[in-house]
Amino acid sequence: EAKGHAFRTDSDTEIILEAYAEWGEPCVERFQGMFAFALWDAPKKTLLLARDQIGVKPLYYTRAGNVLYFASEMKALLEIPGISREMDLEALDDYLAFLHTVPPRTFYKAIRQLPPAHTALWRDGEWRERRYWRLQRRDDTRTPEEWQDAVRATLRDTIRAYLVADVPLGAFLSGGLDSTTILHYMNDAGAAPVNTFTVGFGKEGGHYDESAQAATTANHYHANHHPLEAGADAAALLDTMLHHFDEPFGNPTALLTYAICELVKKHVTVVLSGDGGDEMFGGYARHAGAALAAQFQRIPAPIRRWGLNPLIQCLPESTRGFHLPRRLREFSAGSLMDPVDMYAHWISYYQQADKALLYTSPVQRALDGRDALDRIRALAVESGATDPAARAMYIDLHSFLPDNVLHYGDRMSMAHGLEVRVPLADPRLAELLAGAPGKLHVHGAKTKCLFRDAMTGLLPPGVTQRKKVGFNPPMGVWLNTTLRPLVDDCLSPETVRKRGLFHPEPIAAMLEAHRAGRRDYTWHLWALVVLDAWQRKQNGV
């Protein structure tokens, strides 16, 4: 308006048009919030495609000669006459490593996705792509107290900005630090009483269930609390999930998100989520592990390699949500690698050696020389961080958060027409924290130190010291019980051979070890079940 632009509506879309008229394609560098849009410049005969900085919203496209097709879901592009449905084997390779595809690939060779923080210009059949935002790490001399003040102020202002809406708002609530902070600032801004929503799992999901803590927190803030209990029947949503993803997605949390979004939509149209808090503030156990590994590696390598590691690798694992034995095994094995490769292996599932046994000869030849973890190594270099925790957080902010967490959050919420806002994944918060050294976030085995210190005294007693549980279903239990018939059907030797991608023997070995309780292969097996279900939909069988 200061530059002379007159607005005729209250639509946020008109902001995009006027900003483009003023600044052209670089206008996206000024935008805050989540977006994916296409804008046609008729005088220049140029199409602009853009996706938000962190990657909340998706944008897919395919090219056929001089024609460009684009959509927010792949199913729209699959309606194009004659479009190829050939599988992209490199996307399969990424999927087995990370449980999801990695931009710009999808499971379809013909369809690509615009990466986060990118624009693309299409003119006269030519495609020009540009990365318009990059998180720059920097040195900042603030004291810990000044950092805490800055975090509180940024959280307050960011969350308040996310409350602007013409419809009722709610909040996901686990009772942990992230969701409680959001609820606190919603109340502080006058949004009370807030509708809050949580999901529990009953006795079979004891290690995952946070419903009691959530109820206590909701009561503290006088919220209108709505609990939901999920059971193994959530897996009956597998076909529904595949319909909304249009490709395999191996994180079973997507099933829970679909179920809770269905509940939420009955009460509100917009809900705030704590997604992004772990990546921004160093909340994962692996962030602490990255810092602790440097100390562990002071033990002479021969002692670790030939003494400690063989013993630790013999630890039996739990399929009931007790992750310590598995994490100890991964930590010990990772200590024998360089720090970047160590972290890359921690955040991946099927390793190169696993895939070498799994792939049939044609798949192995097609992927010869490819390593899905090269992307993680590239992000480590791009981060410019020498601190292990800071480097790990940068990697997760640019991979795990957009490609996994935000991806399933957007897909499963939009399936119900529910808008999920993620203030803790705001780029302004990321830019602030880019100056914070990793040691402010992680002290020994303690995570989110800066965040906890900033919120101590503001949140209910105990919340800032509560350990992270994570929003995961007890899938390991379900695979051995209620879902056993589904697993046996999808992963039978006959089915595996018919698909032609994998040898059945390593899959049978994983299944036997999982059921015997020697190893927790929950994610590995579920990823294969989802892949087979998707192939059945593709083949109509």
Short mmCIF file of N, CA, C and O in Angstrom, two decimals, residues 254-317:
data_model
loop_
_atom_site.label_atom_id
_atom_site.label_comp_id
_atom_site.label_asym_id
_atom_site.label_seq_id
_atom_site.Cartn_x
_atom_site.Cartn_y
_atom_site.Cartn_z
N ALA A 254 1.65 -41.37 9.60
CA ALA A 254 0.66 -40.80 8.68
C ALA A 254 -0.74 -41.34 8.97
O ALA A 254 -1.74 -40.61 8.84
N LEU A 255 -0.83 -42.61 9.35
CA LEU A 255 -2.14 -43.20 9.65
C LEU A 255 -2.78 -42.52 10.85
O LEU A 255 -3.98 -42.23 10.85
N LEU A 256 -1.97 -42.27 11.88
CA LEU A 256 -2.50 -41.58 13.06
C LEU A 256 -2.93 -40.16 12.73
O LEU A 256 -3.95 -39.68 13.22
N THR A 257 -2.13 -39.51 11.91
CA THR A 257 -2.44 -38.12 11.55
C THR A 257 -3.75 -38.04 10.79
O THR A 257 -4.56 -37.13 11.01
N TYR A 258 -3.99 -39.01 9.91
CA TYR A 258 -5.27 -39.05 9.19
C TYR A 258 -6.43 -39.18 10.18
O TYR A 258 -7.43 -38.46 10.09
N ALA A 259 -6.27 -40.09 11.14
CA ALA A 259 -7.35 -40.35 12.10
C ALA A 259 -7.64 -39.14 12.98
O ALA A 259 -8.79 -38.77 13.20
N ILE A 260 -6.58 -38.50 13.48
CA ILE A 260 -6.82 -37.36 14.37
C ILE A 260 -7.33 -36.15 13.59
O ILE A 260 -8.13 -35.37 14.10
N CYS A 261 -6.89 -35.99 12.34
CA CYS A 261 -7.40 -34.87 11.53
C CYS A 261 -8.88 -35.04 11.25
O CYS A 261 -9.62 -34.05 11.17
N GLU A 262 -9.33 -36.28 11.12
CA GLU A 262 -10.76 -36.54 10.92
C GLU A 262 -11.55 -36.08 12.14
O GLU A 262 -12.62 -35.47 12.02
N LEU A 263 -11.00 -36.34 13.33
CA LEU A 263 -11.65 -35.88 14.55
C LEU A 263 -11.63 -34.36 14.65
O LEU A 263 -12.64 -33.73 14.98
N VAL A 264 -10.48 -33.76 14.39
CA VAL A 264 -10.31 -32.32 14.55
C VAL A 264 -11.27 -31.55 13.65
O VAL A 264 -11.86 -30.54 14.07
N LYS A 265 -11.44 -32.01 12.42
CA LYS A 265 -12.27 -31.28 11.46
C LYS A 265 -13.73 -31.18 11.92
O LYS A 265 -14.47 -30.29 11.48
N LYS A 266 -14.15 -32.05 12.82
CA LYS A 266 -15.51 -31.97 13.34
C LYS A 266 -15.69 -30.77 14.27
O LYS A 266 -16.81 -30.39 14.59
N HIS A 267 -14.56 -30.20 14.71
CA HIS A 267 -14.63 -29.12 15.70
C HIS A 267 -14.08 -27.79 15.18
O HIS A 267 -14.60 -26.74 15.52
N VAL A 268 -12.98 -27.84 14.42
CA VAL A 268 -12.35 -26.61 13.94
C VAL A 268 -11.91 -26.80 12.48
O VAL A 268 -11.87 -27.91 11.97
N THR A 269 -11.55 -25.69 11.85
CA THR A 269 -11.11 -25.71 10.45
C THR A 269 -9.61 -25.50 10.33
O THR A 269 -8.99 -25.91 9.35
N VAL A 270 -9.01 -24.85 11.33
CA VAL A 270 -7.57 -24.59 11.34
C VAL A 270 -7.01 -25.08 12.67
O VAL A 270 -7.60 -24.83 13.73
N VAL A 271 -5.88 -25.76 12.62
CA VAL A 271 -5.26 -26.28 13.83
C VAL A 271 -3.77 -26.00 13.80
O VAL A 271 -3.13 -26.05 12.74
N LEU A 272 -3.20 -25.66 14.95
CA LEU A 272 -1.76 -25.42 15.05
C LEU A 272 -1.06 -26.69 15.53
O LEU A 272 -1.57 -27.38 16.42
N SER A 273 0.09 -26.96 14.95
CA SER A 273 0.86 -28.17 15.25
C SER A 273 2.26 -27.78 15.72
O SER A 273 2.80 -26.75 15.31
N GLY A 274 2.86 -28.62 16.55
CA GLY A 274 4.21 -28.39 17.03
C GLY A 274 5.30 -28.93 16.13
O GLY A 274 6.48 -28.93 16.51
N ASP A 275 4.94 -29.39 14.94
CA ASP A 275 5.94 -29.91 14.00
C ASP A 275 7.00 -28.85 13.73
O ASP A 275 6.68 -27.67 13.52
N GLY A 276 8.25 -29.26 13.71
CA GLY A 276 9.36 -28.35 13.46
C GLY A 276 10.17 -28.03 14.70
O GLY A 276 11.33 -27.64 14.62
N GLY A 277 9.56 -28.23 15.88
CA GLY A 277 10.26 -27.88 17.11
C GLY A 277 11.52 -28.70 17.33
O GLY A 277 12.54 -28.17 17.81
N ASP A 278 11.49 -29.97 16.98
CA ASP A 278 12.67 -30.82 17.18
C ASP A 278 13.81 -30.45 16.24
O ASP A 278 14.98 -30.44 16.63
N GLU A 279 13.47 -30.14 15.00
CA GLU A 279 14.50 -29.77 14.04
C GLU A 279 15.09 -28.39 14.36
O GLU A 279 16.29 -28.16 14.18
N MET A 280 14.27 -27.48 14.82
CA MET A 280 14.72 -26.13 15.11
C MET A 280 15.58 -26.07 16.38
O MET A 280 16.57 -25.34 16.44
N PHE A 281 15.18 -26.85 17.40
CA PHE A 281 15.79 -26.71 18.72
C PHE A 281 16.63 -27.92 19.15
O PHE A 281 17.11 -27.95 20.28
N GLY A 282 16.82 -28.89 18.27
CA GLY A 282 17.65 -30.04 18.64
C GLY A 282 16.96 -30.98 19.58
O GLY A 282 17.46 -31.25 20.68
N GLY A 283 15.81 -31.52 19.16
CA GLY A 283 15.00 -32.33 20.06
C GLY A 283 15.09 -33.82 19.91
O GLY A 283 14.49 -34.56 20.70
N TYR A 284 15.80 -34.31 18.90
CA TYR A 284 15.88 -35.76 18.70
C TYR A 284 17.05 -36.36 19.47
O TYR A 284 18.10 -35.72 19.64
N ALA A 285 16.88 -37.60 19.91
CA ALA A 285 17.96 -38.29 20.62
C ALA A 285 19.22 -38.34 19.76
O ALA A 285 20.34 -38.30 20.27
N ARG A 286 19.04 -38.43 18.45
CA ARG A 286 20.21 -38.52 17.56
C ARG A 286 21.01 -37.21 17.55
O ARG A 286 22.19 -37.22 17.22
N HIS A 287 20.37 -36.09 17.87
CA HIS A 287 21.12 -34.84 17.97
C HIS A 287 22.09 -34.89 19.15
O HIS A 287 23.25 -34.48 19.04
N ALA A 288 21.62 -35.42 20.27
CA ALA A 288 22.52 -35.61 21.41
C ALA A 288 23.56 -36.68 21.09
O ALA A 288 24.73 -36.55 21.46
N GLY A 289 23.12 -37.72 20.37
CA GLY A 289 24.05 -38.78 20.00
C GLY A 289 25.19 -38.28 19.14
O GLY A 289 26.34 -38.71 19.29
N ALA A 290 24.89 -37.34 18.25
CA ALA A 290 25.93 -36.78 17.38
C ALA A 290 26.99 -36.07 18.20
O ALA A 290 28.18 -36.13 17.89
N ALA A 291 26.54 -35.37 19.26
CA ALA A 291 27.49 -34.66 20.11
C ALA A 291 28.26 -35.64 21.00
O ALA A 291 29.47 -35.48 21.21
N LEU A 292 27.58 -36.66 21.53
CA LEU A 292 28.23 -37.62 22.42
C LEU A 292 29.20 -38.53 21.69
O LEU A 292 30.16 -39.03 22.30
N ALA A 293 28.96 -38.76 20.41
CA ALA A 293 29.81 -39.68 19.65
C ALA A 293 31.26 -39.21 19.62
O ALA A 293 32.19 -40.03 19.64
N ALA A 294 31.45 -37.89 19.56
CA ALA A 294 32.81 -37.36 19.53
C ALA A 294 33.57 -37.75 20.79
O ALA A 294 34.78 -38.07 20.74
N GLN A 295 32.89 -37.79 21.93
CA GLN A 295 33.53 -38.21 23.16
C GLN A 295 33.76 -39.71 23.19
O GLN A 295 34.81 -40.19 23.62
N PHE A 296 32.78 -40.46 22.70
CA PHE A 296 32.90 -41.93 22.66
C PHE A 296 34.06 -42.36 21.77
O PHE A 296 34.74 -43.36 22.05
N GLN A 297 34.30 -41.59 20.71
CA GLN A 297 35.36 -41.95 19.77
C GLN A 297 36.76 -41.71 20.33
O GLN A 297 37.75 -42.06 19.68
N ARG A 298 36.85 -41.14 21.54
CA ARG A 298 38.16 -41.02 22.18
C ARG A 298 38.65 -42.38 22.68
O ARG A 298 39.84 -42.55 22.92
N ILE A 299 37.73 -43.32 22.84
CA ILE A 299 38.14 -44.69 23.18
C ILE A 299 38.89 -45.26 21.98
O ILE A 299 38.43 -45.13 20.84
N PRO A 300 40.05 -45.85 22.17
CA PRO A 300 40.82 -46.36 21.03
C PRO A 300 39.96 -47.23 20.09
O PRO A 300 39.17 -48.06 20.55
N ALA A 301 40.14 -47.01 18.78
CA ALA A 301 39.32 -47.69 17.77
C ALA A 301 39.35 -49.22 17.91
O ALA A 301 38.31 -49.87 17.77
N PRO A 302 40.52 -49.84 18.16
CA PRO A 302 40.51 -51.31 18.29
C PRO A 302 39.60 -51.80 19.42
O PRO A 302 38.94 -52.84 19.28
N ILE A 303 39.56 -51.05 20.53
CA ILE A 303 38.69 -51.46 21.64
C ILE A 303 37.23 -51.35 21.24
O ILE A 303 36.41 -52.23 21.54
N ARG A 304 36.89 -50.25 20.54
CA ARG A 304 35.50 -50.09 20.09
C ARG A 304 35.12 -51.12 19.03
O ARG A 304 34.03 -51.70 19.06
N ARG A 305 36.02 -51.34 18.09
CA ARG A 305 35.71 -52.22 16.95
C ARG A 305 35.66 -53.69 17.36
O ARG A 305 34.75 -54.42 16.97
N TRP A 306 36.63 -54.15 18.15
CA TRP A 306 36.75 -55.58 18.42
C TRP A 306 36.28 -55.96 19.82
O TRP A 306 36.06 -57.15 20.08
N GLY A 307 36.10 -54.97 20.70
CA GLY A 307 35.67 -55.28 22.05
C GLY A 307 34.23 -54.87 22.32
O GLY A 307 33.35 -55.72 22.53
N LEU A 308 33.98 -53.56 22.31
CA LEU A 308 32.66 -53.05 22.68
C LEU A 308 31.60 -53.35 21.63
O LEU A 308 30.50 -53.82 21.95
N ASN A 309 31.89 -53.05 20.37
CA ASN A 309 30.87 -53.14 19.33
C ASN A 309 30.29 -54.54 19.18
O ASN A 309 29.06 -54.70 19.10
N PRO A 310 31.11 -55.61 19.12
CA PRO A 310 30.51 -56.95 18.99
C PRO A 310 29.55 -57.29 20.13
O PRO A 310 28.53 -57.94 19.91
N LEU A 311 29.89 -56.85 21.36
CA LEU A 311 29.00 -57.12 22.49
C LEU A 311 27.69 -56.35 22.36
O LEU A 311 26.60 -56.90 22.58
N ILE A 312 27.79 -55.06 22.00
CA ILE A 312 26.59 -54.23 21.88
C ILE A 312 25.69 -54.71 20.75
O ILE A 312 24.44 -54.68 20.87
N GLN A 313 26.28 -55.21 19.67
CA GLN A 313 25.47 -55.69 18.55
C GLN A 313 24.66 -56.93 18.90
O GLN A 313 23.71 -57.29 18.19
N CYS A 314 25.01 -57.59 20.00
CA CYS A 314 24.28 -58.79 20.42
C CYS A 314 23.05 -58.47 21.27
O CYS A 314 22.28 -59.37 21.62
N LEU A 315 22.87 -57.19 21.62
CA LEU A 315 21.73 -56.83 22.46
C LEU A 315 20.41 -57.16 21.76
O LEU A 315 20.20 -56.79 20.59
N PRO A 316 19.49 -57.84 22.43
CA PRO A 316 18.16 -58.05 21.83
C PRO A 316 17.38 -56.75 21.83
O PRO A 316 17.56 -55.89 22.70
N GLU A 317 16.52 -56.58 20.84
CA GLU A 317 15.75 -55.35 20.72
C GLU A 317 14.30 -55.57 21.09
O GLU A 317 13.83 -56.72 21.19
#
